Amino acid sequence: VSSRAYGPLLDALRGVRWPARRAVGAALPGAHRSRQRGTSGEFTEYRLYRQGDDPRQLDWKLLARSDRAFVRLTDDRAVLPTWFVVDASSSMAYPATTEASASLSKWRIACAVTVGLAAVAHASSDPVGLLANGADGPQRLSARSRRGAVGELARVLDLVTVGGDQPLAPLVSRIPVMSRLVIVTDLLGDASDLVRMAAQRAAAGGIVECVHIVAREELELPDGTHLARDPDAPAMQRSMDRRVIDAYRERFAAFRAEAARQWRATGAGYIEVTTDEPVARLVRQIVSGASR
Amino acid sequence: MIAFGLPWVFGVAVAAALTITALHLLSVRRPPELLLPTARFLPERDVRAVSRTKRPSDVRLLLVRVALLLAAGLAIAEPYWPTRATGDVVLVVADATVRRDTAALERLLGLAQTTRPTRVVYVFADSQRVEAGDVAALLPLAVRSAAQLVQHDATIDSLDLHLFAREAAHDTAAYGAWRAVWPGRVTTHVAAVVSDHRPVVIVDQRGVGLTGSAADQRETAGDALRSETRDARRDALGDASRDDIVRVALAWHAARLGGETRDSAARPDTVVLDRRDVSEGTPADARDERAVERGVRLLWPASGVPQGWAARREPDSVSAIAVGGRALRGPWAVMSLPADPVSLRPLAWWSDGRVAATERRVGGGCDRQVALVDASAGDVLLSSSADALFDRLLSPCAAETTVAAAALVVRGVDGTGRASAQHFRRPASDAPRRVMTRTPDTSWATPVLLFLATVLLFVEWRVRRERVVT
């Protein structure tokens, strides 16, 4: 899929902003509220001068009028590097896109969501970076905010070969803590390791978002009798017919509910998206904070 | 139309064939594979899927298997081509002296040559229950068997009774009484030649003979028998009675049977009388050296119990001893009973049915134990009523082995006409029906079908193997 194919999506997301869920640390000036108080032009409040304050922050006109020394306080704005870790294991290739089936695979939806979120972040001058665990090994694109960064990200995604069962947690450990980490996965791999790392990052002040991709075909199993085989674990084979569907639905729903509970308990954001939803709407839901 | 001796076996084979056919209509296969990343949430079940199909799978294998099952079932179910048969039954009742060779008995009865199928029912009496040669005891057995037959088979119209025994005594009151119960003809078959055995008696295990010569003893005993009163008999017997009445009686009956009495063993078929008192539990003595190989050792203790018998705590009185269809009236006292009556052949019975004398095989000869220890009735042993008892005791050991059917001849036909089954049937039983019987020329079917089944088994293995290879 060419990066040009994302054009309608990017058009639909024009003007959308994705503020950080909390104040970010010190960084280059950007769009996100910083925990630092600085000297930006956006005035916030006055405070009595205390010894040691920078005399340049004194409001001299106020001092002249009231003979009292106040310093001008302003909130700093900083950029927030946003990293996308995209799961490219074999399970993400499901369902296989055929002529008979118009539905997109989980990988295609993951790519579209990633590009859309990257575009939204990049619109706020945030650097965007990418890590993906494809069959050919990890693909990495350093976080950058220059023009065309989203296009580069889309091209890297196009180069990723879906397959294998490489874990995501080692990739996450390479990303700086003071950044926004977006994990796009179906949580059928090393989900427990991801949750543990997300908890560590959140405790360290990082921002973690989990986008759980679920295929519509996984929610509604096809009719007939089949021998279901897990692409991530070929040895796992289960008989699938209408007699076991109820039990399957029950177990899968319990798994998703438990995943949501665990991710949110760590302080991370969690949102479940299905493959038949419009990607632009999914992106808007994510940036609006629906994952919290 | 074919019929079966064991129809349930063929039914089982047909059921198995239907089951195999049903299984061939079920297709056990692996369903199409589907990649599903969430397969781990499916419950664990057998990955094979069973589905029904309209056409049987592997028709060739199915046909071979069905043919194999049917052939095996046919072979084991004893197939035959039935023909119409009458409801006439030949009832053959034989005592233990007749060899159990039904084919030979059928030939003797002339049934094998007849073109009209006849049902033959054999009843072989147990020597423990029916005394050999006691035709009177065979008759109630025949009546009871006939009643059971007609109750279980409503197709029986009539019965023709044939009694088989090595010897037969008809001149008993019991025979007359039971003969009146049987409503039809009774044909008795006995051995054509009865052994002309003449016993040689050695009356004492110590080799001590009777007082005086054997001729004198016969004369003395004959005088006693001819005497009118008991006292006169005692006087006539004199010293012999005081010595041992059993020895006297044994010598007398041996003389009656044309034998002789000696003091030592000179011939192999002797009868040695052992009157020693043997208490219960005493080990059996080594066989007397003078009791030659084929001889009889008659263990008739003067007191106590015979070897291998158990003494009773309290003597029990009985009125008579029954042997050979005759009764030797007492009173008698039952002092002991055989410890293991099943392993012994009974020779005489008390009137209440318990065993009074037994025979036990020892090598080529035998030991005969007699539990008659009541000396007060000794002179009865000299009467003609005791003939049957001493005939039995003086007979050779092998005298009552089974006799072949070929050696039997018709001794007599008592009465006319076949016995009607209605005589034995209860009023509520069903009306007679026609029955189907087998013809004898179907014996080839079983081996042929078994061979066919074996061939089909091999074919089935080949077809299955080809299927696996492909």
CSV table of C-alpha atoms in Angstrom, one decimal, chain A residues 133-269:
chain,number,residue,atom,x,y,z
A,133,ASN,CA,8.6,-6.4,14.7
A,134,GLY,CA,8.2,-7.9,11.2
A,135,ALA,CA,9.3,-11.2,9.9
A,136,ASP,CA,12.5,-9.6,8.6
A,137,GLY,CA,13.4,-8.3,12.0
A,138,PRO,CA,12.7,-5.0,13.8
A,139,GLN,CA,12.1,-2.0,11.6
A,140,ARG,CA,13.0,1.4,13.2
A,141,LEU,CA,12.4,4.9,12.3
A,142,SER,CA,13.8,7.5,14.6
A,143,ALA,CA,11.5,10.1,16.0
A,144,ARG,CA,11.7,13.2,13.9
A,145,SER,CA,9.5,16.3,13.3
A,146,ARG,CA,10.7,17.5,10.0
A,147,ARG,CA,8.4,17.8,7.1
A,148,GLY,CA,7.7,14.5,5.5
A,149,ALA,CA,8.2,12.5,8.6
A,150,VAL,CA,4.7,11.0,8.3
A,151,GLY,CA,5.3,9.9,4.8
A,152,GLU,CA,8.6,8.3,5.8
A,153,LEU,CA,6.7,6.5,8.6
A,154,ALA,CA,4.1,5.2,6.1
A,155,ARG,CA,6.8,4.0,3.8
A,156,VAL,CA,8.6,2.1,6.6
A,157,LEU,CA,5.3,0.4,7.4
A,158,ASP,CA,4.9,-0.6,3.8
A,159,LEU,CA,8.3,-2.2,4.0
A,160,VAL,CA,7.5,-4.4,7.0
A,161,THR,CA,6.8,-8.0,6.2
A,162,VAL,CA,4.1,-9.4,8.5
A,163,GLY,CA,5.0,-12.7,10.0
A,164,GLY,CA,6.9,-14.4,12.8
A,165,ASP,CA,6.3,-14.2,16.4
A,166,GLN,CA,8.8,-11.6,17.6
A,167,PRO,CA,7.9,-10.2,21.0
A,168,LEU,CA,7.2,-6.4,21.3
A,169,ALA,CA,8.5,-5.9,24.8
A,170,PRO,CA,12.2,-5.7,23.8
A,171,LEU,CA,11.3,-3.0,21.3
A,172,VAL,CA,9.5,-1.0,23.9
A,173,SER,CA,12.5,-1.0,26.2
A,174,ARG,CA,14.5,0.9,23.5
A,175,ILE,CA,12.2,3.9,23.6
A,176,PRO,CA,12.9,6.9,25.9
A,177,VAL,CA,10.7,7.1,28.8
A,178,MET,CA,9.8,10.8,28.4
A,179,SER,CA,7.8,10.2,25.3
A,180,ARG,CA,4.4,9.1,24.3
A,181,LEU,CA,4.3,5.5,23.5
A,182,VAL,CA,1.5,4.1,21.3
A,183,ILE,CA,1.4,0.3,21.1
A,184,VAL,CA,-0.7,-1.0,18.3
A,185,THR,CA,-1.2,-4.7,18.7
A,186,ASP,CA,-3.7,-7.5,18.9
A,187,LEU,CA,-2.3,-8.6,22.3
A,188,LEU,CA,-2.0,-12.2,21.2
A,189,GLY,CA,1.7,-12.2,21.7
A,190,ASP,CA,3.7,-11.1,24.8
A,191,ALA,CA,0.8,-9.2,26.3
A,192,SER,CA,1.8,-9.7,29.9
A,193,ASP,CA,5.3,-8.4,29.2
A,194,LEU,CA,3.9,-5.4,27.5
A,195,VAL,CA,1.6,-4.6,30.4
A,196,ARG,CA,4.5,-4.9,32.8
A,197,MET,CA,6.7,-2.5,30.8
A,198,ALA,CA,3.7,-0.1,30.4
A,199,ALA,CA,3.4,0.0,34.2
A,200,GLN,CA,7.1,0.8,34.6
A,201,ARG,CA,6.9,3.6,32.0
A,202,ALA,CA,3.8,5.1,33.5
A,203,ALA,CA,5.4,5.1,36.9
A,204,ALA,CA,8.4,6.8,35.4
A,205,GLY,CA,6.2,9.6,34.0
A,206,GLY,CA,5.8,8.3,30.5
A,207,ILE,CA,2.6,8.2,28.6
A,208,VAL,CA,1.5,4.9,27.2
A,209,GLU,CA,-1.5,4.2,24.9
A,210,CYS,CA,-2.6,0.7,23.8
A,211,VAL,CA,-4.6,0.3,20.7
A,212,HIS,CA,-6.0,-3.2,20.7
A,213,ILE,CA,-6.8,-4.4,17.2
A,214,VAL,CA,-9.6,-7.0,17.0
A,215,ALA,CA,-10.8,-8.4,13.7
A,216,ARG,CA,-14.5,-8.6,13.1
A,217,GLU,CA,-13.9,-12.2,12.0
A,218,GLU,CA,-12.5,-13.0,15.4
A,219,LEU,CA,-15.6,-11.8,17.1
A,220,GLU,CA,-18.0,-13.5,14.7
A,221,LEU,CA,-16.6,-16.9,13.7
A,222,PRO,CA,-17.5,-18.2,10.2
A,223,ASP,CA,-20.1,-20.9,9.9
A,224,GLY,CA,-19.3,-24.5,9.3
A,225,THR,CA,-16.8,-26.9,10.8
A,226,HIS,CA,-13.2,-26.0,10.6
A,227,LEU,CA,-9.9,-26.9,12.1
A,228,ALA,CA,-8.7,-23.7,13.6
A,229,ARG,CA,-4.9,-23.2,13.7
A,230,ASP,CA,-3.1,-20.4,15.4
A,231,PRO,CA,-0.7,-18.8,13.0
A,232,ASP,CA,1.6,-17.7,15.9
A,233,ALA,CA,1.6,-21.3,17.3
A,234,PRO,CA,1.0,-23.8,14.4
A,235,ALA,CA,0.9,-26.7,16.9
A,236,MET,CA,-2.2,-25.4,18.4
A,237,GLN,CA,-5.2,-26.9,16.5
A,238,ARG,CA,-8.7,-26.7,17.7
A,239,SER,CA,-12.0,-28.0,16.2
A,240,MET,CA,-14.4,-25.2,15.5
A,241,ASP,CA,-18.1,-25.6,14.9
A,242,ARG,CA,-21.3,-24.0,16.1
A,243,ARG,CA,-21.3,-26.0,19.3
A,244,VAL,CA,-18.2,-24.3,20.6
A,245,ILE,CA,-18.9,-20.8,19.5
A,246,ASP,CA,-20.6,-19.7,22.6
A,247,ALA,CA,-17.8,-20.9,24.8
A,248,TYR,CA,-15.3,-19.2,22.4
A,249,ARG,CA,-17.1,-15.9,22.6
A,250,GLU,CA,-17.3,-16.1,26.3
A,251,ARG,CA,-13.6,-16.8,26.7
A,252,PHE,CA,-12.6,-14.1,24.2
A,253,ALA,CA,-14.7,-11.5,25.8
A,254,ALA,CA,-13.2,-12.4,29.2
A,255,PHE,CA,-9.8,-12.0,27.7
A,256,ARG,CA,-10.5,-8.6,26.3
A,257,ALA,CA,-12.1,-7.4,29.5
A,258,GLU,CA,-9.1,-8.6,31.5
A,259,ALA,CA,-6.7,-6.9,29.1
A,260,ALA,CA,-8.6,-3.5,29.4
A,261,ARG,CA,-8.6,-3.8,33.1
A,262,GLN,CA,-4.9,-4.6,33.3
A,263,TRP,CA,-3.8,-1.8,30.9
A,264,ARG,CA,-5.9,0.9,32.6
A,265,ALA,CA,-4.7,-0.3,36.0
A,266,THR,CA,-1.2,0.6,35.0
A,267,GLY,CA,-2.3,4.2,34.1
A,268,ALA,CA,-2.0,3.6,30.4
A,269,GLY,CA,-4.7,4.3,27.9
